[in-house]
XYZ file of C-alpha atoms in Angstrom:
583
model
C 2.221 -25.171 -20.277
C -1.402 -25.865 -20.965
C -2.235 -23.596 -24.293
C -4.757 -21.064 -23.543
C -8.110 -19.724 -25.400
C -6.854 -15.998 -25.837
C -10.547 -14.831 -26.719
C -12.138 -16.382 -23.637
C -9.337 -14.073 -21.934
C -10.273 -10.920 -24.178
C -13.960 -11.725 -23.218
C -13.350 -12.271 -19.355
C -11.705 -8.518 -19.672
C -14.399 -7.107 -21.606
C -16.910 -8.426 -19.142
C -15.069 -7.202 -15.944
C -14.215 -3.753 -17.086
C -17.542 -2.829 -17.537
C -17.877 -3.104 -13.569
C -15.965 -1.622 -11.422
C -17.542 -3.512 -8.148
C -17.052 -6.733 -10.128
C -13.353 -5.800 -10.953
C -12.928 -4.284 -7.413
C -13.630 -8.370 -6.473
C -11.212 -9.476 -9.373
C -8.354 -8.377 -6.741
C -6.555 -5.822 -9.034
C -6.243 -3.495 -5.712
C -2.062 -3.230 -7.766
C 0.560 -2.251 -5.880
C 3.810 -1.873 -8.031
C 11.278 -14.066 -0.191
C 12.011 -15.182 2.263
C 12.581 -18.580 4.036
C 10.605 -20.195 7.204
C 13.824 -20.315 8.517
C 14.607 -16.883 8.184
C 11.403 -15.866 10.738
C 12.285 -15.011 14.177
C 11.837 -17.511 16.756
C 9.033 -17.042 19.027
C 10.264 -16.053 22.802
C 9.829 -18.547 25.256
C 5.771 -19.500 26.594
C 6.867 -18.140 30.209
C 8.131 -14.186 28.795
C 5.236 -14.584 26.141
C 3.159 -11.835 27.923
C 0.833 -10.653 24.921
C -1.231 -7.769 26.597
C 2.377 -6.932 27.995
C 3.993 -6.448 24.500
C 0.930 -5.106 22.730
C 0.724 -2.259 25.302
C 4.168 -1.473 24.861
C 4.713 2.128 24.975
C 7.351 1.865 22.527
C 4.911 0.241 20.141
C 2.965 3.461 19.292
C 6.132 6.181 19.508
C 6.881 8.565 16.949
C 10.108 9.159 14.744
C 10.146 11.838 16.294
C 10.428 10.640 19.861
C 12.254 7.771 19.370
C 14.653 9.972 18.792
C 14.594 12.868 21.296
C 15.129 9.294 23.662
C 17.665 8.007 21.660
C 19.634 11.861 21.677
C 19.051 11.599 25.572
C 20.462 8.286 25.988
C 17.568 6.773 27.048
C 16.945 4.037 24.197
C 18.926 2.874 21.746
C 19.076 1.559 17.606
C 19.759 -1.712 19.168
C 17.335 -1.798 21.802
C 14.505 -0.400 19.354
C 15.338 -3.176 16.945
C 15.087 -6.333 19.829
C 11.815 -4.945 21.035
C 10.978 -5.047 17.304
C 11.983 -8.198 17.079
C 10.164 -9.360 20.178
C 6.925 -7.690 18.950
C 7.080 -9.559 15.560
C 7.585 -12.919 17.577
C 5.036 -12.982 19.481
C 2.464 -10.661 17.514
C 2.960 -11.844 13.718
C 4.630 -15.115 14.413
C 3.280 -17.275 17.274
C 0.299 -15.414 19.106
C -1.871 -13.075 17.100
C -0.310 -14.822 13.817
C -0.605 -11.255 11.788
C 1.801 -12.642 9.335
C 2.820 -9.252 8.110
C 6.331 -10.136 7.913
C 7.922 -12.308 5.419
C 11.756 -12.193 6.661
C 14.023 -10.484 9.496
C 17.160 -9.181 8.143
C 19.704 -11.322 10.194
C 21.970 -8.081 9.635
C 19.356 -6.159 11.101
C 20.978 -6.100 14.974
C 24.677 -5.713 13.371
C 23.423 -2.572 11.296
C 21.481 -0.825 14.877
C 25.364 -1.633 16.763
C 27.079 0.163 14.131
C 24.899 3.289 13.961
C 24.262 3.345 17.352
C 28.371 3.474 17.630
C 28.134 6.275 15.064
C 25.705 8.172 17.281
C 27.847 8.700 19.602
C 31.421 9.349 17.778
C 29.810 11.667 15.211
C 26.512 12.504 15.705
C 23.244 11.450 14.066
C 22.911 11.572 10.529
C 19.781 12.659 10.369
C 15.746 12.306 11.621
C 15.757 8.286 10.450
C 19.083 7.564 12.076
C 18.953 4.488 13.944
C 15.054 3.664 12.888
C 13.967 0.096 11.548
C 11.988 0.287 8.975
C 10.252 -2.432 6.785
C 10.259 -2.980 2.658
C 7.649 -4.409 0.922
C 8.890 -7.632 -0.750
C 8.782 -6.731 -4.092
C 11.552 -3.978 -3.290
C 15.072 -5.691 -3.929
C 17.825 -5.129 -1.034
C 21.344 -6.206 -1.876
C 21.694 -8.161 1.595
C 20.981 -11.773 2.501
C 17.184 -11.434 1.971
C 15.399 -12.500 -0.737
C 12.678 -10.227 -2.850
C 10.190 -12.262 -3.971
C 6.772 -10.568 -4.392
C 5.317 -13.309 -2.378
C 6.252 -15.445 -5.126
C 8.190 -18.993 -4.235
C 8.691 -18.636 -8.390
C 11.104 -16.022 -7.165
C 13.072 -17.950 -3.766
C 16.601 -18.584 -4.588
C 19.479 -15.876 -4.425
C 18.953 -11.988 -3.433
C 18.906 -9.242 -5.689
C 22.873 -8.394 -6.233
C 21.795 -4.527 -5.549
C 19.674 -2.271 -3.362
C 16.757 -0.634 -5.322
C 17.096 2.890 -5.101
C 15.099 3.781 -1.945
C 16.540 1.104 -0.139
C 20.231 2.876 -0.822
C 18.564 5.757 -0.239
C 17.307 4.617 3.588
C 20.626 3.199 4.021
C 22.424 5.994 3.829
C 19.476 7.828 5.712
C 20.489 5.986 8.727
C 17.673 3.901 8.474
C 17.589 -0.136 9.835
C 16.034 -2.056 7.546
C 14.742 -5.009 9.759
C 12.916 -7.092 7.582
C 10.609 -7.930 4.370
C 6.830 -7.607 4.053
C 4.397 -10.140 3.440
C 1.976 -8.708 0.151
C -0.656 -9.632 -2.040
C 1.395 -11.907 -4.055
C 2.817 -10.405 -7.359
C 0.646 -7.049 -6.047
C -2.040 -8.517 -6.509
C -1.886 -8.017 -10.508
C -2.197 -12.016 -10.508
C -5.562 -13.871 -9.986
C -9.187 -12.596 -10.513
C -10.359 -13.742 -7.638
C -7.317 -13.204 -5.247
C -7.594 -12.622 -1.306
C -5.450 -9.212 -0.850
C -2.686 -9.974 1.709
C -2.246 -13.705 0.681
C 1.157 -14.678 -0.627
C 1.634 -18.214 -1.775
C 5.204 -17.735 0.355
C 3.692 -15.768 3.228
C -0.134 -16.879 3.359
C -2.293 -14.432 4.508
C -1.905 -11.187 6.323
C -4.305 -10.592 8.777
C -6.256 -6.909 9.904
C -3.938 -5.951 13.077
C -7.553 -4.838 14.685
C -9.667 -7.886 14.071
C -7.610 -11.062 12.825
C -10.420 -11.820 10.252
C -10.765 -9.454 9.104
C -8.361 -8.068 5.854
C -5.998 -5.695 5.594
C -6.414 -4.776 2.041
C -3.791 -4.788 -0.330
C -1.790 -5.258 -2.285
C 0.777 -3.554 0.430
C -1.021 -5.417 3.243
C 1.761 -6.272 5.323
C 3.533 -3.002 4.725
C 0.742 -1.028 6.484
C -0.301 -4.096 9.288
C 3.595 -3.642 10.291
C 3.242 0.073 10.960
C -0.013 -0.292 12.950
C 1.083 -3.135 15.008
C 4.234 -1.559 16.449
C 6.364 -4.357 14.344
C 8.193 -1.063 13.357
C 8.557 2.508 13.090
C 7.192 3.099 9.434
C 7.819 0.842 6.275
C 7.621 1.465 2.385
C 4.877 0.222 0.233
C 4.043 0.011 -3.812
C 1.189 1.456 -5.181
C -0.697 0.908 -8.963
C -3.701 2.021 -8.006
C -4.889 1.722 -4.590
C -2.076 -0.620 -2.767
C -0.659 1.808 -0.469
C -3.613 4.267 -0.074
C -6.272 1.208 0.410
C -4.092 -0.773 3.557
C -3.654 2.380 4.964
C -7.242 3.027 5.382
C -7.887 -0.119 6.528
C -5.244 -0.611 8.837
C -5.694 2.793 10.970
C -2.076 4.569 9.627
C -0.842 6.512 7.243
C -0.143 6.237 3.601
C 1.369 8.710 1.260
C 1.032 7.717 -2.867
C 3.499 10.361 -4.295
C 3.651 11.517 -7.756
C 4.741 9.420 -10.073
C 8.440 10.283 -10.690
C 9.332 11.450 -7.328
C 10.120 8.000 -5.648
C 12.381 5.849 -7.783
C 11.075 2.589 -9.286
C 14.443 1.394 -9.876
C 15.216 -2.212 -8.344
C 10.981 -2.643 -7.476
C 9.165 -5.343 -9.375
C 6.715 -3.821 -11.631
C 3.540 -3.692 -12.616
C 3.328 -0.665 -15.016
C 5.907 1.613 -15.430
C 3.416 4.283 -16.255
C 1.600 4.070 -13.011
C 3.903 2.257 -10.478
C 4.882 4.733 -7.271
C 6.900 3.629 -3.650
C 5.468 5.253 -1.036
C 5.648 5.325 2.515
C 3.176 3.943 5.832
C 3.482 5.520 9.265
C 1.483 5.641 12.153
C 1.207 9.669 11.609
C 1.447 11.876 9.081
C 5.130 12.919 10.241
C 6.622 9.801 10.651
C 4.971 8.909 6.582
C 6.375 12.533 5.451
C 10.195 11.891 7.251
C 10.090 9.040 5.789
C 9.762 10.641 2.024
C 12.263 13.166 2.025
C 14.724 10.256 2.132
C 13.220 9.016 -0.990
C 13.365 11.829 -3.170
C 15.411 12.836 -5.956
C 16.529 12.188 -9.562
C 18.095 8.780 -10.039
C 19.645 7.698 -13.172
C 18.143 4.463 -13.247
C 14.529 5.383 -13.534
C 13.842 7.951 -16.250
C 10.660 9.001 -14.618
C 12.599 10.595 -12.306
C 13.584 13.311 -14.171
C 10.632 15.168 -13.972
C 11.196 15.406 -10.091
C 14.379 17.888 -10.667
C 13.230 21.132 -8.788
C 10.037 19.698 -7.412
C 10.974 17.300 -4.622
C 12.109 18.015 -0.958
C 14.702 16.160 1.278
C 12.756 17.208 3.657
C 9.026 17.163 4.087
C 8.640 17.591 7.941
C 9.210 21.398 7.341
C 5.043 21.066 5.891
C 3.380 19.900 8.754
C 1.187 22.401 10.162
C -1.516 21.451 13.636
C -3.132 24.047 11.948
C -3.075 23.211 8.272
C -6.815 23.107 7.759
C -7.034 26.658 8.754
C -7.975 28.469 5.300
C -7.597 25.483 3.231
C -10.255 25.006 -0.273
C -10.568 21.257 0.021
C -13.203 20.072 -2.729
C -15.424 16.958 -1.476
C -15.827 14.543 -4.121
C -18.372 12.299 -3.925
C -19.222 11.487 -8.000
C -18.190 8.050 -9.385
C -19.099 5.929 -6.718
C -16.690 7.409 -4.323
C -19.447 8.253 -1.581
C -22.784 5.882 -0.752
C -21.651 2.169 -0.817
C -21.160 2.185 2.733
C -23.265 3.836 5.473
C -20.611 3.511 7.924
C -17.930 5.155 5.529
C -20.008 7.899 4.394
C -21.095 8.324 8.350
C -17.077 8.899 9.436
C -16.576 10.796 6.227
C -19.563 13.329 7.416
C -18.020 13.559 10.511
C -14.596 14.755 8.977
C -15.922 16.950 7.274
C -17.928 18.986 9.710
C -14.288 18.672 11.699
C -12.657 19.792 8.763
C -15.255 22.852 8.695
C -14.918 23.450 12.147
C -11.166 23.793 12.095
C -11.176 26.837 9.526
C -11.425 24.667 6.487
C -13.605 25.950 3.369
C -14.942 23.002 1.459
C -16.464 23.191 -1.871
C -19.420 20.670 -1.645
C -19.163 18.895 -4.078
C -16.327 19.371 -6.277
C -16.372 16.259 -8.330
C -14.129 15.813 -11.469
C -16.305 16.999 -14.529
C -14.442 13.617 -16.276
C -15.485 10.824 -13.800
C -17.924 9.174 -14.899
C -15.668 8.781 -18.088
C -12.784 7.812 -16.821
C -14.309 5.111 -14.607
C -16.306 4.088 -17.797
C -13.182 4.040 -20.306
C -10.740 0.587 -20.423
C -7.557 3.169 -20.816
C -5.939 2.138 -17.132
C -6.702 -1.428 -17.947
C -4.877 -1.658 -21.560
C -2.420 0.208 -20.039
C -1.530 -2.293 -17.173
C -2.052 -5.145 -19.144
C 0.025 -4.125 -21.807
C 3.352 -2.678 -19.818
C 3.067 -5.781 -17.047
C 4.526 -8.216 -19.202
C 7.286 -5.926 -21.070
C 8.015 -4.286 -17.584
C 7.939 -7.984 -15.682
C 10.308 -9.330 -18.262
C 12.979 -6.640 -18.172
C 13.385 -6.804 -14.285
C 13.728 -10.683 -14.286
C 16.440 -10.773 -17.175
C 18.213 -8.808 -14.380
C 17.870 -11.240 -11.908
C 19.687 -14.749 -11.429
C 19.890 -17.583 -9.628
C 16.149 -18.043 -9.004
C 13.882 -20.316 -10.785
C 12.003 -18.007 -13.731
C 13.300 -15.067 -16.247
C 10.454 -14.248 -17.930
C 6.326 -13.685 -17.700
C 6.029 -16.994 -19.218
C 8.810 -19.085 -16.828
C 6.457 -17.625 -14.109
C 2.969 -18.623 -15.762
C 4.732 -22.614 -16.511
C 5.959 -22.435 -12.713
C 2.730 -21.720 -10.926
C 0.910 -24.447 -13.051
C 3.840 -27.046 -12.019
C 3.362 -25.798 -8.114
C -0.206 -25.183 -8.363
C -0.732 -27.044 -4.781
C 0.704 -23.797 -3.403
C 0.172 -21.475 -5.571
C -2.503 -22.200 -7.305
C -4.898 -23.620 -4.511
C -7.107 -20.180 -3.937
C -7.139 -18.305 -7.398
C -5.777 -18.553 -10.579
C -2.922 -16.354 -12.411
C -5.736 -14.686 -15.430
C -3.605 -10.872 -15.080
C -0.276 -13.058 -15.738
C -2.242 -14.976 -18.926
C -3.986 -11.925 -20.081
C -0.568 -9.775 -20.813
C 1.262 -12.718 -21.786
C -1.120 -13.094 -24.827
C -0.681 -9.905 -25.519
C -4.346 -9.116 -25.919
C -3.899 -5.337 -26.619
C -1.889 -3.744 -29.813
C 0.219 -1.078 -30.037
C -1.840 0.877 -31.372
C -4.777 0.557 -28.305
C -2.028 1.248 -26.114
C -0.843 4.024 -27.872
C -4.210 6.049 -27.541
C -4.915 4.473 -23.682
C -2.461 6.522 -22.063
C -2.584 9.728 -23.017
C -6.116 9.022 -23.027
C -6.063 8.309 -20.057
C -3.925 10.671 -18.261
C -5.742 13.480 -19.810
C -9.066 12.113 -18.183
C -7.806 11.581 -14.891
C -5.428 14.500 -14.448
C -5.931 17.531 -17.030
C -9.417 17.353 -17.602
C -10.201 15.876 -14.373
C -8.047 16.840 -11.460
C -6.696 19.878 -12.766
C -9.760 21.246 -13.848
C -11.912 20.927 -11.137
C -9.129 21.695 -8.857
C -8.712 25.267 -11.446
C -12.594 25.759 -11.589
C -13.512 26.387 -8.006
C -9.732 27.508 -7.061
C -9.186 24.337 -4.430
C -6.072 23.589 -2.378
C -6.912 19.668 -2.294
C -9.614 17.294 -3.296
C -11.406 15.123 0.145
C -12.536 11.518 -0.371
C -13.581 8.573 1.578
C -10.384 5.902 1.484
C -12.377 2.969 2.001
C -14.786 1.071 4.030
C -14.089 -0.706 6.878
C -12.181 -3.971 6.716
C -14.123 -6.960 5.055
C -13.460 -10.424 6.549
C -11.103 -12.400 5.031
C -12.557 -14.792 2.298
C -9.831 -16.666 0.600
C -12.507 -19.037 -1.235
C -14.302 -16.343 -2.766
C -12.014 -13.385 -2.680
C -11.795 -9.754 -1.463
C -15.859 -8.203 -1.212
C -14.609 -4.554 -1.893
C -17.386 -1.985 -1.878
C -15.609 0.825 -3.492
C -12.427 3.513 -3.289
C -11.247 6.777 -4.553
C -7.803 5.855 -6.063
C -7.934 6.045 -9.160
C -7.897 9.523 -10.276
C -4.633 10.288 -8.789
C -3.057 6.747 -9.438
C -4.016 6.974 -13.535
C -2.723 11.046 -13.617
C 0.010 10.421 -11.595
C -0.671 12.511 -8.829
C -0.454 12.650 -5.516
C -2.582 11.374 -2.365
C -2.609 11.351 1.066
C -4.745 8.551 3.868
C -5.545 9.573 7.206
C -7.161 7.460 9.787
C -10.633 9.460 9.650
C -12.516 7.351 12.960
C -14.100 4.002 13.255
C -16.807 1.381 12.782
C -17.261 -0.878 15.024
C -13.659 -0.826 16.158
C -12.666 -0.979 12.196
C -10.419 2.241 11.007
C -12.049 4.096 8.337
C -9.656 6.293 5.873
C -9.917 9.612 4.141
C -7.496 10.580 1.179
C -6.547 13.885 0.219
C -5.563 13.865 -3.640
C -4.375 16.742 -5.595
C -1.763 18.140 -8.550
C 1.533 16.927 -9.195
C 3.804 17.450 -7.303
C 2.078 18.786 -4.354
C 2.832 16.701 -1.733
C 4.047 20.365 0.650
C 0.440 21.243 0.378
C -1.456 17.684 1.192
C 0.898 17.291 3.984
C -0.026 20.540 5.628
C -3.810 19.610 5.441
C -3.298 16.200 6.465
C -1.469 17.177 9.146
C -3.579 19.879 10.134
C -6.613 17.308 9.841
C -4.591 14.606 12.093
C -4.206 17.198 14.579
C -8.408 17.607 14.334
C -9.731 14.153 14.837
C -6.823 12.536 16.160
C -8.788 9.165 15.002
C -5.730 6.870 15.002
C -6.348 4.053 17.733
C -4.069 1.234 18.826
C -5.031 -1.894 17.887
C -6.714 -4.674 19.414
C -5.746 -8.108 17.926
C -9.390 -9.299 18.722
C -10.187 -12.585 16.853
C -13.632 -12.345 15.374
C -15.741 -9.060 16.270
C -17.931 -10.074 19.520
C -21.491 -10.178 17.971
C -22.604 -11.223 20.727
C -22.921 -8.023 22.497
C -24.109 -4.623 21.004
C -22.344 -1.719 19.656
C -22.872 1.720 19.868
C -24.476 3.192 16.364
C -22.613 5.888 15.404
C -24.144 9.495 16.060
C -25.119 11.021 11.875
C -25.668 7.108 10.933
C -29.437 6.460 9.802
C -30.563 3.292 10.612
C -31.905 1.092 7.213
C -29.403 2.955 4.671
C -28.242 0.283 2.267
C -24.872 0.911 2.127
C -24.990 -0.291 -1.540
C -24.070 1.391 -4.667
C -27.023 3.231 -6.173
C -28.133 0.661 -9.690
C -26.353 1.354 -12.839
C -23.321 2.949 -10.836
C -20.294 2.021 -11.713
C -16.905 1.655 -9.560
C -13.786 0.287 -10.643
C -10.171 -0.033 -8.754
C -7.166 -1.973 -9.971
């Protein structure tokens, strides 16, 4: 390995943390293998009907009813799982090329026999009996697939044990068909990294316009869900990596507290941040999926702070009419609202819905510690400093692949660098392993930290003007894909509740030009009940989800309609001297 100049490292930080739209482009969107051979084959050209499988009314269904037609004998686990399979042949593999999906579990069709025979000796087991489901591929499963964050430094044998929410699905009832493609390592690798491009995978692609990206880093998590490749799927989130995909991708994405999803058997980021967290195409199908999740599991600590706040069952929260008397606080301070006209026109538009259905909102409600916390290095030393310790202590657990350590990793990327190396470098994996940060700056980052974001941010505005949630725009619409220079993010609201450790909540909001635009709804610990029931009750409102379209390239060459409450000549950029930051 090539020694590197630590202080040209430190100074590359120094520089980038100052701005969040220039770290926003440095790809730290963090979220928390497979091989060819392992893809599905693509059906033959004369069944390959694409408008035939992408209208598939099977393709949008809920949990929900895929199971009142699985308890009326009308479909079955097996059934579900070949039209799956179809889809992701001819959608991610050989048509549309979505590449969302790194591997199929070649157990996957054995699994939907079994529980299908269960169904009908005993009796479902429950709401996810007999539903495929996808894992991000940083989430080990004790099967014949690999978990490789992306990474070929991490092809060679599987993990020799489920993580903790794949157990947990598993004995849930759940199928899980297959592995999703990411932004390799979470995107906690490169600078200038391209979210939903894996050096194993290559790069996802935005299920609604193939150019266009699906954010990250749980990109292929949240493309699954929206292209019918399966009923809902599990993503990893730092700060930003479910919430962020979900928004652009038109489904949605629940980031839950940190401690009420186990981390156990995920590869990290930063223990002090890292959350798994579901994607569905409704706010049902994400919340069934979480009450298989919870509970306190011996082999993550965190954990233990969930004893007496989770539920097995989060469906019981859902509410058409959950806006109906709700105190939702709009934030729009720190950048969150005015770098995109065509966000800030869907967001208006929720929020007069939001009004209209009963809602009370407290206009504006911004944290009183924003500007601070967007301003202060904190979440940065604190990544920085736990990736490598946290990195290191999951790969001494794993064997038979080619790297055990941070630095095995670093010295494998430089010996591959034709395929890893050939779109943006690895300064995230060269900046911990240096160690850059002491102890001591650690030490005073987190709490510092945590008490900006959540205490004396969240908490306090929430306490101030008595609010039941806190309303921001998710994202803008999807940028297109520019693996030369990188992701051109224009700004997010993740990071209060992803540095406190609290919850939040995307929505499909509406549209831009045939692009999904997000909302999140962010609150306290621990209150997922309560941002489900809005959520819900705000899904029920706009009903904004829309199937996708698979279009290649948006048609420029014939007009749009303008969106009503858009002015024509707004910027869309951030106001000078602002500052935004996401990692």
């Amino acid at each position: 390995m090539k020694p590197k100049d630590s202080s040209r490292l430190r100074r590359l930080l120094d520089s980038a943390v100052l701005d969040r739209r220039t770290l926003l482009r440095l790809g730290a969107l963090a979220g928390a293998g497979a091989s060819i051979s392992a893809r599905p084959t693509a059906p033959d050209a004369a069944g390959d009907d694409l408008e035939k499988v992408r209208r598939d009314p099977l393709a949008e269904a809920s949990i929900v009813e895929l199971q009142a037609m699985m308890a009326a004998g009308q479909l079955t686990s097996l059934r579900l799982v070949n039209t799956y399979l179809q889809r992701i042949g001819i959608l991610d593999h050989s048509r549309a090329r979505l590449q969302s999906i790194l591997e199929i579990n070649p157990e996957a069709r054995e699994i939907a026999r079994a529980l299908d025979r269960e169904r009908r000796q005993q009796g479902p087991r429950g709401p996810l009996h007999g539903i495929p489901v996808v894992l991000k591929a940083n989430i080990d499963t004790g099967d014949e697939m690999q978990t490789t964050a992306g990474s070929l430094a991490l092809v060679g044998d599987p993990a020799h044990e489920d993580a903790t929410v794949a157990e947990r699905l598993r004995a849930a009832g759940a199928v899980i068909l297959g592995k999703a493609n990411l932004s390799e390592w979470a995107n906690f690798r490169g600078f200038s990294s391209s979210s939903g491009w894996s050096g194993l995978g290559g790069q996802t692609r935005n299920p609604y316009v193939l150019d266009r990206n699906p954010c990250g880093s749980s990109s292929g998590s949240a493309a699954a869900v929206s292209a019918g490749l399966c009923a809902a799927s599990l993503g990893t989130e730092t700060d930003g990596s479910i919430v962020c995909p979900s928004g652009a991708c038109g489904v949605v994405g629940i980031k839950p507290t940190l401690g009420l999803t186990s981390r156990a058997g995920v590869i990290p980021i930063a223990h002090s941040q890292d959350v798994v967290g579901p994607h569905g195409r409704t706010v049902a199908d994400a919340a069934a999926i979480l009450g298989a999740l919870t509970g306190v599991d011996p082999r993550d600590p965190a954990t233990a702070a969930s004893a007496g706040n989770f539920h097995t069952d989060y469906t019981q929260f859902l509410d058409p009419d959950g806006l109906a008397g709700a105190r939702i606080g709009v934030h729009r301070g720190g950048g969150f609202t005015g770098y995109s006209a065509e966000t800030d026109a869907v967001f208006e538009e929720a929020l007069a819905a939001m009004a209209a259905a009963g809602a009370t909102l407290v206009d504006p409600a911004d944290l009183p510690t924003i500007d601070e916390l967007l301003a202060d290095p904190a979440e940065l030393i604190v990544l920085v400093y736990e990736f490598k310790r946290d990195l290191n202590a999951y790969l001494s657990e794993r064997w038979g692949v080619p790297v055990r350590t941070m630095a095995d990793v670093i010295e494998f990327n430089l010996e591959h660098a034709d395929d890893e190396l050939q779109w943006f470098g690895q300064e995230w994996f060269e900046l911990s392993q240096d160690e850059i940060f002491s102890q001591a700056e650690y030490d005073a980052a987190l709490p510092r930290g945590r008490a900006l974001a959540g205490v004396d941010g969240i908490d306090a505005v929430m306490d101030a003007m008595n609010l039941d949630a806190l309303v921001a725009p998710t994202g803008s619409p999807a940028w297109t894909t520019d693996l030369i220079n990188g992701d051109h993010f224009l700004g997010a609201s993740s990071t209060p509740a992803a540095v406190a450790g609290y919850p939040s909540i995307s929505v499909p909001a509406g549209s831009s030009f045939g692009l999904p635009v997000g909302i999140s709804f962010f609150g306290r610990a621990w209150s997922e009940p309560t941002l489900i029931r809005i959520a819900s009750g705000f899904e029920a409102t706009v009903a904004a989800r829309t199937r996708p379209g698979f279009l290649t390239t948006l048609p420029l060459d014939r007009p749009f309609p303008r969106r009503a409450g858009r002015r024509a000549g707004k910027s869309g950029l951030v106001a000078p001297g602002r500052r935004v930051r996401l990692v």
